[in-house]
């Protein structure tokens, strides 16, 4: 048993290990070479990891500006939660 333990200890090395689970299959393939792990794609597919497109950002900004305008109008008129 001592010989087996010493054999394993001689194979130890300093290395960097991932602090978070892999987000992509490529990360999993690379990181699993140095640390045992599982790969679970995110709910909603890989698109959930990507940033919004420029068109999506513009649409979201327009929706938020409209929501703020409606909230201000509601406050002026004395109705709604913004009053």
PDB file of N, CA and C in Angstrom:
ATOM      1  N   UNK A   1       0.831  -1.195   0.000  1.00  0.00           N
ATOM      2  CA  UNK A   1       0.000   0.000   0.000  1.00  0.00           C
ATOM      3  C   UNK A   1       0.876   1.260   0.000  1.00  0.00           C
ATOM      4  N   UNK A   2       1.947   1.224   0.782  1.00  0.00           N
ATOM      5  CA  UNK A   2       2.838   2.378   0.853  1.00  0.00           C
ATOM      6  C   UNK A   2       3.478   2.651  -0.511  1.00  0.00           C
ATOM      7  N   UNK A   3       3.883   1.602  -1.186  1.00  0.00           N
ATOM      8  CA  UNK A   3       4.506   1.751  -2.501  1.00  0.00           C
ATOM      9  C   UNK A   3       3.507   2.367  -3.492  1.00  0.00           C
ATOM     10  N   UNK A   4       2.246   1.918  -3.455  1.00  0.00           N
ATOM     11  CA  UNK A   4       1.221   2.473  -4.346  1.00  0.00           C
ATOM     12  C   UNK A   4       0.982   3.949  -4.046  1.00  0.00           C
ATOM     13  N   UNK A   5       0.916   4.294  -2.764  1.00  0.00           N
ATOM     14  CA  UNK A   5       0.719   5.690  -2.369  1.00  0.00           C
ATOM     15  C   UNK A   5       1.872   6.554  -2.844  1.00  0.00           C
ATOM     16  N   UNK A   6       3.080   6.106  -2.663  1.00  0.00           N
ATOM     17  CA  UNK A   6       4.247   6.868  -3.097  1.00  0.00           C
ATOM     18  C   UNK A   6       4.269   7.004  -4.621  1.00  0.00           C
ATOM     19  N   UNK A   7       3.818   5.988  -5.314  1.00  0.00           N
ATOM     20  CA  UNK A   7       3.762   6.041  -6.778  1.00  0.00           C
ATOM     21  C   UNK A   7       2.772   7.114  -7.229  1.00  0.00           C
ATOM     22  N   UNK A   8       1.630   7.193  -6.564  1.00  0.00           N
ATOM     23  CA  UNK A   8       0.635   8.216  -6.905  1.00  0.00           C
ATOM     24  C   UNK A   8       1.133   9.616  -6.558  1.00  0.00           C
ATOM     25  N   UNK A   9       1.786   9.749  -5.424  1.00  0.00           N
ATOM     26  CA  UNK A   9       2.290  11.056  -5.001  1.00  0.00           C
ATOM     27  C   UNK A   9       3.341  11.587  -5.968  1.00  0.00           C
ATOM     28  N   UNK A  10       4.103  10.717  -6.583  1.00  0.00           N
ATOM     29  CA  UNK A  10       5.130  11.165  -7.527  1.00  0.00           C
ATOM     30  C   UNK A  10       4.511  11.707  -8.814  1.00  0.00           C
ATOM     31  N   UNK A  11       3.237  11.452  -9.042  1.00  0.00           N
ATOM     32  CA  UNK A  11       2.552  11.928 -10.250  1.00  0.00           C
ATOM     33  C   UNK A  11       1.799  13.238 -10.032  1.00  0.00           C
ATOM     34  N   UNK A  12       1.843  13.767  -8.818  1.00  0.00           N
ATOM     35  CA  UNK A  12       1.151  15.022  -8.526  1.00  0.00           C
ATOM     36  C   UNK A  12       1.862  16.186  -9.188  1.00  0.00           C
ATOM     37  N   UNK A  13       1.103  17.196  -9.566  1.00  0.00           N
ATOM     38  CA  UNK A  13       1.693  18.391 -10.169  1.00  0.00           C
ATOM     39  C   UNK A  13       0.816  19.591  -9.836  1.00  0.00           C
ATOM     40  N   UNK A  14       1.437  20.767  -9.830  1.00  0.00           N
ATOM     41  CA  UNK A  14       0.691  22.003  -9.655  1.00  0.00           C
ATOM     42  C   UNK A  14       0.060  22.365 -10.980  1.00  0.00           C
ATOM     43  N   UNK A  15      -1.174  22.815 -10.924  1.00  0.00           N
ATOM     44  CA  UNK A  15      -1.845  23.210 -12.154  1.00  0.00           C
ATOM     45  C   UNK A  15      -3.059  24.062 -11.841  1.00  0.00           C
ATOM     46  N   UNK A  16      -3.550  24.689 -12.856  1.00  0.00           N
ATOM     47  CA  UNK A  16      -4.750  25.512 -12.705  1.00  0.00           C
ATOM     48  C   UNK A  16      -5.971  24.652 -12.982  1.00  0.00           C
ATOM     49  N   UNK A  17      -6.984  24.831 -12.143  1.00  0.00           N
ATOM     50  CA  UNK A  17      -8.234  24.106 -12.353  1.00  0.00           C
ATOM     51  C   UNK A  17      -9.339  25.132 -12.540  1.00  0.00           C
ATOM     52  N   UNK A  18     -10.392  24.782 -13.283  1.00  0.00           N
ATOM     53  CA  UNK A  18     -11.476  25.725 -13.527  1.00  0.00           C
ATOM     54  C   UNK A  18     -12.258  26.016 -12.249  1.00  0.00           C
ATOM     55  N   UNK A  19     -12.625  27.279 -12.070  1.00  0.00           N
ATOM     56  CA  UNK A  19     -13.409  27.685 -10.907  1.00  0.00           C
ATOM     57  C   UNK A  19     -14.903  27.520 -11.153  1.00  0.00           C
ATOM     58  N   UNK A  20     -15.294  27.441 -12.427  1.00  0.00           N
ATOM     59  CA  UNK A  20     -16.707  27.353 -12.787  1.00  0.00           C
ATOM     60  C   UNK A  20     -16.907  26.214 -13.778  1.00  0.00           C
ATOM     61  N   UNK A  21     -18.131  25.708 -13.890  1.00  0.00           N
ATOM     62  CA  UNK A  21     -18.372  24.639 -14.863  1.00  0.00           C
ATOM     63  C   UNK A  21     -18.218  25.162 -16.293  1.00  0.00           C
ATOM     64  N   UNK A  22     -17.896  24.285 -17.226  1.00  0.00           N
ATOM     65  CA  UNK A  22     -17.715  24.719 -18.614  1.00  0.00           C
ATOM     66  C   UNK A  22     -19.039  25.171 -19.232  1.00  0.00           C
ATOM     67  N   UNK A  23     -18.955  26.203 -20.070  1.00  0.00           N
ATOM     68  CA  UNK A  23     -20.140  26.702 -20.771  1.00  0.00           C
ATOM     69  C   UNK A  23     -20.278  26.112 -22.161  1.00  0.00           C
ATOM     70  N   UNK A  24     -19.178  25.659 -22.719  1.00  0.00           N
ATOM     71  CA  UNK A  24     -19.206  25.124 -24.072  1.00  0.00           C
ATOM     72  C   UNK A  24     -18.565  23.746 -24.097  1.00  0.00           C
ATOM     73  N   UNK A  25     -18.855  23.005 -25.145  1.00  0.00           N
ATOM     74  CA  UNK A  25     -18.260  21.682 -25.314  1.00  0.00           C
ATOM     75  C   UNK A  25     -16.751  21.804 -25.468  1.00  0.00           C
ATOM     76  N   UNK A  26     -16.290  22.876 -26.120  1.00  0.00           N
ATOM     77  CA  UNK A  26     -14.854  23.082 -26.285  1.00  0.00           C
ATOM     78  C   UNK A  26     -14.170  23.285 -24.932  1.00  0.00           C
ATOM     79  N   UNK A  27     -14.786  24.088 -24.059  1.00  0.00           N
ATOM     80  CA  UNK A  27     -14.227  24.271 -22.719  1.00  0.00           C
ATOM     81  C   UNK A  27     -14.185  22.945 -21.979  1.00  0.00           C
ATOM     82  N   UNK A  28     -15.261  22.182 -22.065  1.00  0.00           N
ATOM     83  CA  UNK A  28     -15.296  20.888 -21.392  1.00  0.00           C
ATOM     84  C   UNK A  28     -14.167  19.985 -21.889  1.00  0.00           C
ATOM     85  N   UNK A  29     -14.007  19.905 -23.215  1.00  0.00           N
ATOM     86  CA  UNK A  29     -12.969  19.041 -23.776  1.00  0.00           C
ATOM     87  C   UNK A  29     -11.584  19.434 -23.273  1.00  0.00           C
ATOM     88  N   UNK A  30     -11.314  20.731 -23.199  1.00  0.00           N
ATOM     89  CA  UNK A  30     -10.007  21.203 -22.754  1.00  0.00           C
ATOM     90  C   UNK A  30      -9.821  21.036 -21.245  1.00  0.00           C
ATOM     91  N   UNK A  31     -10.796  21.472 -20.480  1.00  0.00           N
ATOM     92  CA  UNK A  31     -10.667  21.459 -19.017  1.00  0.00           C
ATOM     93  C   UNK A  31     -10.694  20.061 -18.432  1.00  0.00           C
ATOM     94  N   UNK A  32     -11.418  19.148 -19.058  1.00  0.00           N
ATOM     95  CA  UNK A  32     -11.529  17.805 -18.491  1.00  0.00           C
ATOM     96  C   UNK A  32     -10.215  17.033 -18.607  1.00  0.00           C
ATOM     97  N   UNK A  33      -9.252  17.587 -19.321  1.00  0.00           N
ATOM     98  CA  UNK A  33      -7.928  16.950 -19.386  1.00  0.00           C
ATOM     99  C   UNK A  33      -7.194  17.065 -18.061  1.00  0.00           C
ATOM    100  N   UNK A  34      -7.524  18.107 -17.266  1.00  0.00           N
ATOM    101  CA  UNK A  34      -6.811  18.314 -16.002  1.00  0.00           C
ATOM    102  C   UNK A  34      -7.695  18.159 -14.767  1.00  0.00           C
ATOM    103  N   UNK A  35      -9.017  18.074 -14.966  1.00  0.00           N
ATOM    104  CA  UNK A  35      -9.904  17.994 -13.807  1.00  0.00           C
ATOM    105  C   UNK A  35     -11.156  17.230 -14.198  1.00  0.00           C
ATOM    106  N   UNK A  36     -11.558  16.234 -13.424  1.00  0.00           N
ATOM    107  CA  UNK A  36     -12.766  15.481 -13.783  1.00  0.00           C
ATOM    108  C   UNK A  36     -14.015  16.367 -13.668  1.00  0.00           C
ATOM    109  N   UNK A  37     -14.860  16.324 -14.661  1.00  0.00           N
ATOM    110  CA  UNK A  37     -16.068  17.148 -14.651  1.00  0.00           C
ATOM    111  C   UNK A  37     -17.096  16.583 -15.605  1.00  0.00           C
ATOM    112  N   UNK A  38     -18.316  17.113 -15.503  1.00  0.00           N
ATOM    113  CA  UNK A  38     -19.415  16.761 -16.397  1.00  0.00           C
ATOM    114  C   UNK A  38     -19.778  17.979 -17.222  1.00  0.00           C
ATOM    115  N   UNK A  39     -20.340  17.739 -18.397  1.00  0.00           N
ATOM    116  CA  UNK A  39     -20.803  18.840 -19.236  1.00  0.00           C
ATOM    117  C   UNK A  39     -22.315  18.776 -19.350  1.00  0.00           C
ATOM    118  N   UNK A  40     -22.964  19.858 -18.956  1.00  0.00           N
ATOM    119  CA  UNK A  40     -24.411  19.984 -19.099  1.00  0.00           C
ATOM    120  C   UNK A  40     -24.688  21.287 -19.843  1.00  0.00           C
ATOM    121  N   UNK A  41     -25.148  21.202 -21.099  1.00  0.00           N
ATOM    122  CA  UNK A  41     -25.459  22.437 -21.828  1.00  0.00           C
ATOM    123  C   UNK A  41     -26.483  23.264 -21.055  1.00  0.00           C
ATOM    124  N   UNK A  42     -26.407  24.587 -21.138  1.00  0.00           N
ATOM    125  CA  UNK A  42     -27.338  25.433 -20.395  1.00  0.00           C
ATOM    126  C   UNK A  42     -28.778  25.247 -20.866  1.00  0.00           C
ATOM    127  N   UNK A  43     -29.722  25.451 -19.950  1.00  0.00           N
ATOM    128  CA  UNK A  43     -31.132  25.407 -20.324  1.00  0.00           C
ATOM    129  C   UNK A  43     -31.388  26.466 -21.383  1.00  0.00           C
ATOM    130  N   UNK A  44     -32.144  26.128 -22.383  1.00  0.00           N
ATOM    131  CA  UNK A  44     -32.428  27.071 -23.449  1.00  0.00           C
ATOM    132  C   UNK A  44     -31.416  27.016 -24.575  1.00  0.00           C
ATOM    133  N   UNK A  45     -30.442  26.121 -24.499  1.00  0.00           N
ATOM    134  CA  UNK A  45     -29.461  25.982 -25.567  1.00  0.00           C
ATOM    135  C   UNK A  45     -28.310  26.951 -25.421  1.00  0.00           C
ATOM    136  N   UNK A  46     -27.395  26.853 -26.334  1.00  0.00           N
ATOM    137  CA  UNK A  46     -26.176  27.658 -26.287  1.00  0.00           C
ATOM    138  C   UNK A  46     -26.441  29.134 -26.560  1.00  0.00           C
ATOM    139  N   UNK A  47     -27.559  29.474 -27.206  1.00  0.00           N
ATOM    140  CA  UNK A  47     -27.857  30.879 -27.496  1.00  0.00           C
ATOM    141  C   UNK A  47     -27.959  31.688 -26.206  1.00  0.00           C
ATOM    142  N   UNK A  48     -28.335  31.054 -25.104  1.00  0.00           N
ATOM    143  CA  UNK A  48     -28.459  31.780 -23.844  1.00  0.00           C
ATOM    144  C   UNK A  48     -27.119  32.330 -23.371  1.00  0.00           C
ATOM    145  N   UNK A  49     -26.022  31.794 -23.879  1.00  0.00           N
ATOM    146  CA  UNK A  49     -24.702  32.272 -23.484  1.00  0.00           C
ATOM    147  C   UNK A  49     -24.222  33.448 -24.325  1.00  0.00           C
ATOM    148  N   UNK A  50     -24.868  33.674 -25.442  1.00  0.00           N
ATOM    149  CA  UNK A  50     -24.411  34.709 -26.357  1.00  0.00           C
ATOM    150  C   UNK A  50     -25.016  36.050 -25.995  1.00  0.00           C
ATOM    151  N   UNK A  51     -24.322  37.108 -26.321  1.00  0.00           N
ATOM    152  CA  UNK A  51     -24.819  38.463 -26.060  1.00  0.00           C
ATOM    153  C   UNK A  51     -25.941  38.786 -27.030  1.00  0.00           C
ATOM    154  N   UNK A  52     -26.733  39.792 -26.682  1.00  0.00           N
ATOM    155  CA  UNK A  52     -27.794  40.236 -27.572  1.00  0.00           C
ATOM    156  C   UNK A  52     -27.183  40.848 -28.827  1.00  0.00           C
ATOM    157  N   UNK A  53     -27.893  40.702 -29.938  1.00  0.00           N
ATOM    158  CA  UNK A  53     -27.445  41.350 -31.172  1.00  0.00           C
ATOM    159  C   UNK A  53     -27.738  42.846 -31.070  1.00  0.00           C
ATOM    160  N   UNK A  54     -27.149  43.618 -31.975  1.00  0.00           N
ATOM    161  CA  UNK A  54     -27.400  45.063 -31.982  1.00  0.00           C
ATOM    162  C   UNK A  54     -28.887  45.362 -32.160  1.00  0.00           C
ATOM    163  N   UNK A  55     -29.556  44.619 -33.030  1.00  0.00           N
ATOM    164  CA  UNK A  55     -30.990  44.830 -33.259  1.00  0.00           C
ATOM    165  C   UNK A  55     -31.795  44.519 -31.994  1.00  0.00           C
ATOM    166  N   UNK A  56     -31.413  43.462 -31.280  1.00  0.00           N
ATOM    167  CA  UNK A  56     -32.113  43.122 -30.041  1.00  0.00           C
ATOM    168  C   UNK A  56     -31.906  44.195 -28.979  1.00  0.00           C
ATOM    169  N   UNK A  57     -30.697  44.720 -28.891  1.00  0.00           N
ATOM    170  CA  UNK A  57     -30.420  45.784 -27.921  1.00  0.00           C
ATOM    171  C   UNK A  57     -31.271  47.017 -28.231  1.00  0.00           C
ATOM    172  N   UNK A  58     -31.355  47.389 -29.501  1.00  0.00           N
ATOM    173  CA  UNK A  58     -32.184  48.541 -29.882  1.00  0.00           C
ATOM    174  C   UNK A  58     -33.649  48.307 -29.542  1.00  0.00           C
ATOM    175  N   UNK A  59     -34.154  47.111 -29.816  1.00  0.00           N
ATOM    176  CA  UNK A  59     -35.551  46.793 -29.501  1.00  0.00           C
ATOM    177  C   UNK A  59     -35.787  46.834 -27.991  1.00  0.00           C
ATOM    178  N   UNK A  60     -34.881  46.256 -27.221  1.00  0.00           N
ATOM    179  CA  UNK A  60     -35.025  46.265 -25.765  1.00  0.00           C
ATOM    180  C   UNK A  60     -34.969  47.687 -25.213  1.00  0.00           C
ATOM    181  N   UNK A  61     -34.077  48.499 -25.754  1.00  0.00           N
ATOM    182  CA  UNK A  61     -33.971  49.892 -25.324  1.00  0.00           C
ATOM    183  C   UNK A  61     -35.278  50.637 -25.626  1.00  0.00           C
ATOM    184  N   UNK A  62     -35.851  50.404 -26.798  1.00  0.00           N
ATOM    185  CA  UNK A  62     -37.118  51.060 -27.164  1.00  0.00           C
ATOM    186  C   UNK A  62     -38.246  50.630 -26.223  1.00  0.00           C
ATOM    187  N   UNK A  63     -38.296  49.343 -25.880  1.00  0.00           N
ATOM    188  CA  UNK A  63     -39.326  48.864 -24.954  1.00  0.00           C
ATOM    189  C   UNK A  63     -39.173  49.512 -23.580  1.00  0.00           C
ATOM    190  N   UNK A  64     -37.923  49.614 -23.105  1.00  0.00           N
ATOM    191  CA  UNK A  64     -37.694  50.215 -21.794  1.00  0.00           C
ATOM    192  C   UNK A  64     -38.036  51.704 -21.790  1.00  0.00           C
ATOM    193  N   UNK A  65     -37.698  52.409 -22.881  1.00  0.00           N
ATOM    194  CA  UNK A  65     -38.034  53.832 -22.955  1.00  0.00           C
ATOM    195  C   UNK A  65     -39.552  54.008 -22.959  1.00  0.00           C
ATOM    196  N   UNK A  66     -40.250  53.139 -23.672  1.00  0.00           N
ATOM    197  CA  UNK A  66     -41.722  53.199 -23.701  1.00  0.00           C
ATOM    198  C   UNK A  66     -42.292  52.916 -22.309  1.00  0.00           C
ATOM    199  N   UNK A  67     -41.747  51.951 -21.617  1.00  0.00           N
ATOM    200  CA  UNK A  67     -42.213  51.626 -20.266  1.00  0.00           C
ATOM    201  C   UNK A  67     -41.996  52.805 -19.319  1.00  0.00           C
ATOM    202  N   UNK A  68     -40.830  53.464 -19.417  1.00  0.00           N
ATOM    203  CA  UNK A  68     -40.551  54.627 -18.567  1.00  0.00           C
ATOM    204  C   UNK A  68     -41.508  55.773 -18.888  1.00  0.00           C
ATOM    205  N   UNK A  69     -41.780  55.989 -20.168  1.00  0.00           N
ATOM    206  CA  UNK A  69     -42.713  57.045 -20.571  1.00  0.00           C
ATOM    207  C   UNK A  69     -44.109  56.766 -20.023  1.00  0.00           C
ATOM    208  N   UNK A  70     -44.574  55.539 -20.130  1.00  0.00           N
ATOM    209  CA  UNK A  70     -45.894  55.186 -19.610  1.00  0.00           C
ATOM    210  C   UNK A  70     -45.950  55.340 -18.088  1.00  0.00           C
ATOM    211  N   UNK A  71     -44.860  54.994 -17.409  1.00  0.00           N
ATOM    212  CA  UNK A  71     -44.825  55.150 -15.952  1.00  0.00           C
ATOM    213  C   UNK A  71     -44.902  56.628 -15.572  1.00  0.00           C
ATOM    214  N   UNK A  72     -44.176  57.475 -16.296  1.00  0.00           N
ATOM    215  CA  UNK A  72     -44.223  58.917 -16.017  1.00  0.00           C
ATOM    216  C   UNK A  72     -45.613  59.475 -16.286  1.00  0.00           C
ATOM    217  N   UNK A  73     -46.235  59.047 -17.370  1.00  0.00           N
ATOM    218  CA  UNK A  73     -47.594  59.508 -17.682  1.00  0.00           C
ATOM    219  C   UNK A  73     -48.572  59.051 -16.614  1.00  0.00           C
ATOM    220  N   UNK A  74     -48.404  57.832 -16.154  1.00  0.00           N
ATOM    221  CA  UNK A  74     -49.286  57.330 -15.101  1.00  0.00           C
ATOM    222  C   UNK A  74     -49.112  58.120 -13.804  1.00  0.00           C
ATOM    223  N   UNK A  75     -47.901  58.505 -13.494  1.00  0.00           N
ATOM    224  CA  UNK A  75     -47.633  59.279 -12.277  1.00  0.00           C
ATOM    225  C   UNK A  75     -48.279  60.655 -12.386  1.00  0.00           C
ATOM    226  N   UNK A  76     -48.142  61.292 -13.550  1.00  0.00           N
ATOM    227  CA  UNK A  76     -48.733  62.623 -13.772  1.00  0.00           C
ATOM    228  C   UNK A  76     -50.258  62.551 -13.651  1.00  0.00           C
ATOM    229  N   UNK A  77     -50.823  61.491 -14.184  1.00  0.00           N
ATOM    230  CA  UNK A  77     -52.275  61.346 -14.178  1.00  0.00           C
ATOM    231  C   UNK A  77     -52.805  60.827 -12.845  1.00  0.00           C
ATOM    232  N   UNK A  78     -51.900  60.446 -11.952  1.00  0.00           N
ATOM    233  CA  UNK A  78     -52.317  60.009 -10.617  1.00  0.00           C
ATOM    234  C   UNK A  78     -52.798  58.583 -10.536  1.00  0.00           C
ATOM    235  N   UNK A  79     -52.476  57.766 -11.481  1.00  0.00           N
ATOM    236  CA  UNK A  79     -52.919  56.371 -11.432  1.00  0.00           C
ATOM    237  C   UNK A  79     -51.748  55.415 -11.519  1.00  0.00           C
ATOM    238  N   UNK A  80     -51.986  54.200 -11.236  1.00  0.00           N
ATOM    239  CA  UNK A  80     -50.972  53.166 -11.386  1.00  0.00           C
ATOM    240  C   UNK A  80     -49.987  53.115 -10.239  1.00  0.00           C
ATOM    241  N   UNK A  81     -49.080  52.187 -10.307  1.00  0.00           N
ATOM    242  CA  UNK A  81     -48.122  51.942  -9.233  1.00  0.00           C
ATOM    243  C   UNK A  81     -47.075  53.031  -9.127  1.00  0.00           C
ATOM    244  N   UNK A  82     -46.879  53.820 -10.181  1.00  0.00           N
ATOM    245  CA  UNK A  82     -45.861  54.860 -10.152  1.00  0.00           C
ATOM    246  C   UNK A  82     -46.342  56.138  -9.457  1.00  0.00           C
ATOM    247  N   UNK A  83     -47.586  56.162  -9.044  1.00  0.00           N
ATOM    248  CA  UNK A  83     -48.136  57.368  -8.409  1.00  0.00           C
ATOM    249  C   UNK A  83     -47.573  57.570  -7.024  1.00  0.00           C
TER     250      UNK A  83
END
